[in-house]
CSV table of C-alpha atoms in Angstrom, one decimal:
chain,number,residue,atom,x,y,z
A,457,MET,CA,24.8,73.8,94.2
A,458,LYS,CA,26.4,75.0,97.3
A,459,LYS,CA,29.1,72.4,97.4
A,460,THR,CA,29.8,73.1,93.8
A,461,TYR,CA,30.3,77.0,94.7
A,462,GLN,CA,32.7,75.7,97.5
A,463,LEU,CA,34.6,73.4,95.2
A,464,ILE,CA,34.9,76.1,92.5
A,465,GLY,CA,36.2,78.3,95.4
A,466,ILE,CA,38.9,76.0,96.7
A,467,ILE,CA,39.9,75.4,93.0
A,468,THR,CA,40.4,79.2,92.6
A,469,VAL,CA,42.4,79.7,95.6
A,470,LEU,CA,44.6,76.7,94.8
A,471,ALA,CA,45.1,78.1,91.2
A,472,VAL,CA,45.8,81.4,92.7
A,473,LEU,CA,48.3,80.0,95.1
A,474,CYS,CA,49.8,77.9,92.3
A,475,CYS,CA,50.2,81.1,90.1
A,476,ALA,CA,51.6,83.1,93.0
A,477,VAL,CA,54.3,80.1,93.7
A,478,GLY,CA,55.2,80.0,90.2
A,479,TYR,CA,55.6,83.7,89.6
A,480,TYR,CA,57.5,83.9,92.8
A,481,MET,CA,59.7,81.0,91.5
A,482,PHE,CA,60.0,82.4,87.9
A,483,PHE,CA,60.8,86.0,89.0
A,484,SER,CA,62.3,85.8,92.3
A,485,SER,CA,66.1,86.9,92.4
A,486,VAL,CA,69.0,86.9,94.3
A,487,THR,CA,69.5,90.0,96.2
A,488,HIS,CA,73.3,90.5,96.6
A,489,GLN,CA,74.7,94.0,95.7
A,490,LYS,CA,77.5,92.8,93.1
A,491,GLY,CA,78.3,90.1,90.7
A,492,ILE,CA,79.4,87.0,92.2
A,493,TYR,CA,80.8,83.7,90.3
A,494,ILE,CA,80.5,80.0,90.5
A,495,ASN,CA,83.2,77.7,88.6
A,496,VAL,CA,81.7,74.4,87.4
A,497,ASP,CA,84.5,71.9,86.8
A,498,GLN,CA,84.3,68.3,85.2
A,499,ASP,CA,83.9,66.7,88.6
A,500,ASP,CA,80.9,68.6,89.8
A,501,THR,CA,77.5,67.2,89.8
A,502,SER,CA,74.2,69.1,90.1
A,503,ASP,CA,74.4,68.5,94.3
A,504,SER,CA,77.9,70.0,94.3
A,505,VAL,CA,76.9,73.0,92.1
A,506,MET,CA,73.9,73.7,94.5
A,507,ALA,CA,76.2,73.6,97.4
A,508,LYS,CA,78.5,76.4,95.5
A,509,PHE,CA,75.4,78.0,94.7
A,510,GLU,CA,74.4,78.1,98.4
A,511,GLN,CA,77.8,79.1,99.4
A,512,ALA,CA,78.1,82.0,97.0
A,513,VAL,CA,74.7,83.4,97.7
A,514,GLN,CA,74.7,82.6,101.5
A,515,GLY,CA,71.6,80.4,101.1
A,516,ASN,CA,69.7,83.1,99.6
A,517,ARG,CA,66.7,81.7,97.3
A,518,MET,CA,68.3,78.2,97.6
A,519,TRP,CA,64.8,76.5,97.9
A,520,GLU,CA,64.0,78.2,94.4
A,521,PHE,CA,67.2,77.1,93.1
A,522,ARG,CA,66.9,73.3,94.0
A,523,THR,CA,63.4,73.3,92.7
A,524,MET,CA,64.2,74.9,89.1
A,525,THR,CA,67.5,72.8,88.7
A,526,SER,CA,64.8,69.7,89.0
A,527,LEU,CA,62.4,71.2,87.0
A,528,LEU,CA,64.6,72.3,84.1
A,529,GLY,CA,66.6,69.1,84.1
A,530,TYR,CA,69.9,70.4,84.9
A,531,LYS,CA,71.0,67.2,86.4
A,532,GLU,CA,71.4,65.9,82.8
A,533,ARG,CA,72.8,69.1,81.4
A,534,ILE,CA,75.7,70.1,83.4
A,535,HIS,CA,78.4,72.1,81.5
A,536,THR,CA,81.8,73.2,83.0
A,537,GLY,CA,82.5,77.1,83.2
A,538,HIS,CA,82.9,80.3,84.9
A,539,TYR,CA,79.6,81.6,85.6
A,540,GLU,CA,78.4,85.1,86.9
A,541,ILE,CA,75.2,85.5,88.8
A,542,GLU,CA,74.6,89.1,88.4
A,543,PRO,CA,72.8,91.6,91.0
A,544,GLY,CA,69.2,91.1,91.2
A,545,GLU,CA,69.0,88.0,88.5
A,546,SER,CA,66.2,85.7,88.7
A,547,VAL,CA,66.5,82.2,89.6
A,548,VAL,CA,65.2,80.6,86.4
A,549,SER,CA,67.7,83.0,84.7
A,550,ILE,CA,70.7,81.6,86.7
A,551,VAL,CA,69.6,78.0,86.2
A,552,ARG,CA,68.9,78.4,82.6
A,553,LYS,CA,72.4,80.0,82.0
A,554,LEU,CA,74.1,77.0,83.6
A,555,ARG,CA,72.0,74.5,81.9
A,556,SER,CA,72.9,76.0,78.7
A,557,GLY,CA,76.6,76.7,79.5
A,558,MET,CA,76.3,80.3,78.9
A,559,GLN,CA,79.5,81.1,80.9
A,560,THR,CA,81.4,84.5,81.3
A,561,PRO,CA,84.9,85.0,80.2
A,562,ILE,CA,87.7,85.7,82.8
A,563,SER,CA,90.3,88.3,82.3
A,564,LEU,CA,93.5,86.2,82.2
A,565,THR,CA,96.9,88.0,82.9
A,566,ILE,CA,100.1,86.1,81.6
A,567,PRO,CA,102.7,86.8,84.1
A,568,SER,CA,106.4,87.6,83.5
A,569,VAL,CA,107.5,84.4,85.3
A,570,ARG,CA,111.0,82.6,84.8
A,571,THR,CA,110.0,79.1,84.4
A,572,VAL,CA,107.7,76.7,82.6
A,573,GLU,CA,106.7,75.2,86.0
A,574,ARG,CA,105.9,78.6,87.4
A,575,LEU,CA,104.0,79.4,84.4
A,576,SER,CA,102.1,76.6,84.7
A,577,ALA,CA,101.5,76.8,88.3
A,578,GLU,CA,100.0,80.5,87.8
A,579,LEU,CA,97.9,79.2,84.8
A,580,GLY,CA,96.6,76.2,86.8
A,581,GLU,CA,95.3,78.6,89.6
A,582,ARG,CA,93.5,80.9,87.2
A,583,LEU,CA,92.1,78.1,84.7
A,584,MET,CA,90.3,75.0,85.0
A,585,ILE,CA,93.4,73.0,83.4
A,586,ASP,CA,95.7,71.2,85.9
A,587,SER,CA,99.0,72.5,86.0
A,588,SER,CA,100.6,68.9,85.5
A,589,ILE,CA,98.7,68.9,82.0
A,590,ILE,CA,100.2,72.4,81.1
A,591,ILE,CA,103.9,71.4,82.2
A,592,ASN,CA,103.7,68.1,80.3
A,593,THR,CA,102.2,69.9,77.2
A,594,LEU,CA,105.0,72.6,77.3
A,595,ARG,CA,107.5,69.9,77.6
A,596,ASP,CA,106.5,67.8,74.7
A,597,SER,CA,108.6,68.5,71.7
A,598,ILE,CA,106.1,67.3,69.1
A,599,THR,CA,103.4,69.8,70.6
A,600,CYS,CA,106.2,72.5,70.4
A,601,ALA,CA,107.2,71.8,66.9
A,602,ALA,CA,103.7,72.3,65.6
A,603,TYR,CA,104.2,76.0,66.5
A,604,HIS,CA,107.7,75.8,65.1
A,605,LEU,CA,109.4,76.3,68.6
A,606,ASP,CA,111.0,73.9,71.0
A,607,THR,CA,110.9,73.2,74.7
A,608,ASN,CA,113.3,75.9,75.4
A,609,ASN,CA,111.6,78.6,73.7
A,610,ILE,CA,108.0,77.6,73.8
A,611,ILE,CA,107.5,79.9,76.8
A,612,GLY,CA,108.4,82.9,74.6
A,613,MET,CA,105.2,82.5,72.6
A,614,PHE,CA,103.3,83.7,75.9
A,615,ILE,CA,103.2,87.7,75.6
A,616,PRO,CA,102.5,89.2,79.1
A,617,ASN,CA,99.3,90.8,78.7
A,618,THR,CA,95.5,90.3,79.9
A,619,TYR,CA,93.2,88.5,77.7
A,620,GLU,CA,89.5,87.8,77.9
A,621,ILE,CA,89.4,83.8,77.9
A,622,TYR,CA,87.2,81.1,78.9
A,623,TRP,CA,87.8,79.4,82.0
A,624,ASN,CA,87.2,75.9,80.8
A,625,ILE,CA,89.6,76.4,77.9
A,626,PRO,CA,91.5,73.2,77.1
A,627,VAL,CA,95.2,73.2,76.9
A,628,THR,CA,95.4,72.8,73.0
A,629,LYS,CA,93.1,75.9,72.6
A,630,LEU,CA,95.1,77.8,75.0
A,631,LEU,CA,98.3,77.5,73.1
A,632,SER,CA,96.4,78.1,69.8
A,633,ARG,CA,95.1,81.3,71.5
A,634,MET,CA,98.6,82.3,72.7
A,635,LYS,CA,100.0,81.8,69.1
A,636,LYS,CA,97.4,84.1,67.7
A,637,GLU,CA,98.1,86.6,70.3
A,638,SER,CA,102.1,86.4,69.7
A,639,ASP,CA,101.3,86.6,65.9
A,640,SER,CA,99.4,90.1,66.6
A,641,PHE,CA,102.1,91.0,68.7
A,642,TRP,CA,104.7,90.8,66.1
A,643,THR,CA,103.6,93.2,63.6
A,644,SER,CA,105.3,94.0,60.5
A,645,ASP,CA,107.2,96.8,62.2
A,646,ARG,CA,108.4,95.0,65.1
A,647,GLN,CA,109.7,92.2,62.5
A,648,ALA,CA,111.5,94.7,60.3
A,649,LYS,CA,113.2,96.3,63.5
A,650,ALA,CA,114.4,92.6,64.6
A,651,LYS,CA,115.5,92.0,61.0
A,652,ALA,CA,117.6,95.1,61.1
A,653,ILE,CA,119.5,94.1,64.2
A,654,GLY,CA,120.2,90.6,62.8
A,655,LEU,CA,117.7,88.7,65.2
A,656,THR,CA,114.7,86.6,64.8
A,657,PRO,CA,111.6,87.5,66.9
A,658,GLN,CA,112.4,84.4,69.3
A,659,GLN,CA,116.2,85.6,69.7
A,660,VAL,CA,114.8,89.2,70.4
A,661,ILE,CA,112.7,87.5,73.2
A,662,THR,CA,115.6,85.7,74.6
A,663,LEU,CA,117.7,88.8,74.8
A,664,ALA,CA,114.9,90.9,76.3
A,665,SER,CA,114.4,88.2,78.9
A,666,ILE,CA,118.2,88.8,80.0
A,667,ILE,CA,117.7,92.6,80.0
A,668,ASP,CA,114.4,92.2,82.2
A,669,GLU,CA,116.4,90.4,84.7
A,670,GLU,CA,119.2,92.7,84.5
A,671,THR,CA,117.4,96.0,85.6
A,672,ALA,CA,113.8,96.9,86.4
A,673,VAL,CA,114.6,100.6,85.4
A,674,ASN,CA,112.7,100.8,81.9
A,675,ALA,CA,114.5,103.8,80.7
A,676,GLU,CA,117.8,102.0,80.9
A,677,LYS,CA,116.9,99.1,78.9
A,678,PRO,CA,117.4,100.2,75.4
A,679,MET,CA,121.2,101.1,76.5
A,680,ILE,CA,121.5,97.4,78.0
A,681,ALA,CA,120.4,96.0,74.7
A,682,GLY,CA,122.7,98.1,72.9
A,683,MET,CA,125.6,96.8,74.8
A,684,TYR,CA,124.6,93.0,74.4
A,685,ILE,CA,124.2,93.5,70.8
A,686,ASN,CA,127.6,95.0,70.4
A,687,ARG,CA,128.8,91.9,72.1
A,688,LEU,CA,126.9,89.5,69.8
A,689,LYS,CA,128.3,91.5,66.8
A,690,THR,CA,131.8,91.1,67.9
A,691,GLY,CA,131.4,87.5,68.9
A,692,MET,CA,132.1,88.2,72.7
A,693,PRO,CA,130.3,86.1,75.0
A,694,LEU,CA,127.3,87.9,76.7
A,695,GLN,CA,128.7,87.2,80.3
A,696,ALA,CA,124.9,88.0,81.6
A,697,ASP,CA,124.8,87.2,85.4
A,698,PRO,CA,121.1,86.3,85.1
A,699,THR,CA,121.9,83.3,82.8
A,700,ILE,CA,124.0,81.9,85.6
A,701,LYS,CA,121.1,82.2,88.2
A,702,PHE,CA,118.8,80.5,85.7
A,703,ALA,CA,121.3,77.7,84.9
A,704,LEU,CA,121.6,77.0,88.6
A,705,GLY,CA,118.1,77.6,89.3
A,706,GLN,CA,119.1,80.0,92.2
A,707,PHE,CA,117.3,83.0,91.5
A,708,GLY,CA,117.8,84.8,94.9
A,709,LEU,CA,121.7,84.8,94.3
A,710,HIS,CA,123.0,88.6,95.1
A,711,ARG,CA,126.6,87.9,94.0
A,712,ILE,CA,128.0,85.8,91.3
A,713,TYR,CA,131.1,84.3,92.2
A,714,TYR,CA,134.0,83.1,90.0
A,715,ASP,CA,133.3,79.7,91.0
A,716,LEU,CA,129.7,79.5,89.8
A,717,LEU,CA,130.8,80.8,86.1
A,718,SER,CA,131.9,77.1,85.4
A,719,VAL,CA,128.4,75.6,85.7
A,720,ALA,CA,127.9,73.0,82.6
A,721,SER,CA,124.8,74.6,81.0
A,722,PRO,CA,123.8,75.7,77.4
A,723,TYR,CA,122.5,79.0,79.4
A,724,ASN,CA,125.7,79.7,81.0
A,725,THR,CA,126.6,82.8,78.8
A,726,TYR,CA,130.3,83.2,80.2
A,727,ARG,CA,131.1,79.5,78.7
A,728,ASN,CA,128.9,79.8,75.6
A,729,ILE,CA,129.2,82.4,73.1
A,730,GLY,CA,125.8,83.7,71.4
A,731,LEU,CA,122.4,83.7,73.0
A,732,PRO,CA,121.1,80.7,75.5
A,733,PRO,CA,118.6,78.3,73.9
A,734,GLY,CA,115.6,80.2,75.0
A,735,PRO,CA,114.3,83.0,77.3
A,736,ILE,CA,115.4,82.8,80.9
A,737,ARG,CA,111.8,84.4,81.8
A,738,ILE,CA,108.9,85.6,79.9
A,739,PRO,CA,109.8,89.0,79.0
A,740,THR,CA,107.8,92.2,79.4
A,741,THR,CA,106.7,94.1,76.3
A,742,VAL,CA,108.9,96.9,77.6
A,743,GLY,CA,112.0,94.6,77.6
A,744,VAL,CA,111.2,93.3,73.8
A,745,ASP,CA,110.6,96.7,72.6
A,746,ALA,CA,113.9,97.9,74.2
A,747,VAL,CA,115.9,95.5,72.1
A,748,LEU,CA,114.1,96.5,69.0
A,749,ASN,CA,114.8,99.9,69.9
A,750,ALA,CA,118.4,99.5,71.3
A,751,VAL,CA,120.6,102.6,71.6
A,752,SER,CA,123.6,102.4,69.4
A,753,HIS,CA,126.8,103.1,71.2
A,754,ASP,CA,130.3,101.7,71.5
A,755,PHE,CA,130.0,100.3,75.0
A,756,LEU,CA,130.9,96.6,75.7
A,757,TYR,CA,130.7,96.4,79.5
A,758,MET,CA,128.5,97.4,82.2
A,759,CYS,CA,128.3,97.0,86.0
A,760,ALA,CA,125.6,97.9,88.6
A,761,LYS,CA,126.2,101.2,90.2
A,762,GLU,CA,127.8,101.3,93.6
A,763,ASP,CA,124.6,103.7,94.9
A,764,PHE,CA,122.3,100.4,94.4
A,765,SER,CA,119.8,102.6,92.1
A,766,GLY,CA,119.2,99.7,89.9
A,767,THR,CA,121.1,101.6,87.0
A,768,HIS,CA,124.9,100.6,85.6
A,769,ASN,CA,127.8,102.1,84.8
A,770,PHE,CA,129.0,101.6,81.2
A,771,ALA,CA,132.7,101.1,79.9
A,772,LYS,CA,134.3,100.8,76.5
A,773,THR,CA,137.3,99.0,77.8
A,774,TYR,CA,137.9,96.3,80.1
A,775,SER,CA,140.2,98.3,82.3
A,776,GLU,CA,137.5,100.9,82.8
A,777,HIS,CA,135.1,98.0,83.6
A,778,LEU,CA,137.3,96.6,86.3
A,779,GLN,CA,137.4,100.3,88.0
A,780,ASN,CA,133.5,100.2,87.9
A,781,ALA,CA,133.5,96.5,89.3
A,782,ARG,CA,135.7,97.3,92.3
A,783,LYS,CA,133.5,100.1,93.2
A,784,TYR,CA,130.4,98.1,93.1
A,785,SER,CA,132.1,95.2,94.9
A,786,ALA,CA,133.3,97.4,97.7
A,787,ALA,CA,129.6,98.6,98.1
A,788,LEU,CA,128.5,95.2,98.5
A,789,ASN,CA,131.1,94.5,100.9
A,790,ALA,CA,130.3,97.7,103.1
A,791,ARG,CA,126.7,96.4,103.4
A,792,GLY,CA,127.6,93.0,104.1
A,793,ILE,CA,126.2,91.4,101.0
A,794,ARG,CA,127.3,88.1,100.3
């Protein structure tokens, strides 16, 4: 009888210990003060995810995490994604989240960059998609045609804004999302304004990209838009210096000399009449709306002001423009800008 009581006592103690350990494992939590994140990509294994967890939480609750991933069969249920470990979240909750693929969206900001290569690099840094896959997709004429665009203007489908999106989104779904956002941006009001000035939405985007390169002064952009629209209506070449920089791939040029104006490129608006085949950057929404709300005036020329304010002197005649150009050239020479 005595031995029976002893056995019962031992079993009871063991049961209490098991319950305590189980309770601790299930309800223990990480102790960081703010949300931290783990990215799980297609190359990850359960071991590499554990290593990421250990680095993220600096070893806190690592033993419980390893045990739970084994008990819940995480090795067979690895999902890619961006996962938040919330302050005070229990270990079992974290593992269940990873095992079920309950990821947290990221805030993706589309940057106003100049080239497909730069856009692809920026997106590749923020998403699971490799930048080379993005480049190849945006350069694929069949893919672009599916959106009624081509490889020159597909970049105009990206509206620079911030979106909630999943980190592991495939490139095809990313493009579909951008098309949806572009369609939402081009409201009936914006489309009507584009039609009123005789431009398609894509042409508006192309002109806006030039204007954004001309000045960072938003208040002046509708004025510049009016000048370029005047040139388009009269059949005059746009003669936009930023298109020369784009054609040459030399965006750091401070002065556009005469010998650069002969570059053979469809983006050379000194040699070709009309708009170039696509935008020379992803324009800002301010730039787009500046075109749609262009100021009506009679100016055909503009030249950067000699005070380097980022604004321009406008002129109606070529002789007036030459006077403004001489003042600006003298200011550049005085500062030794070549």
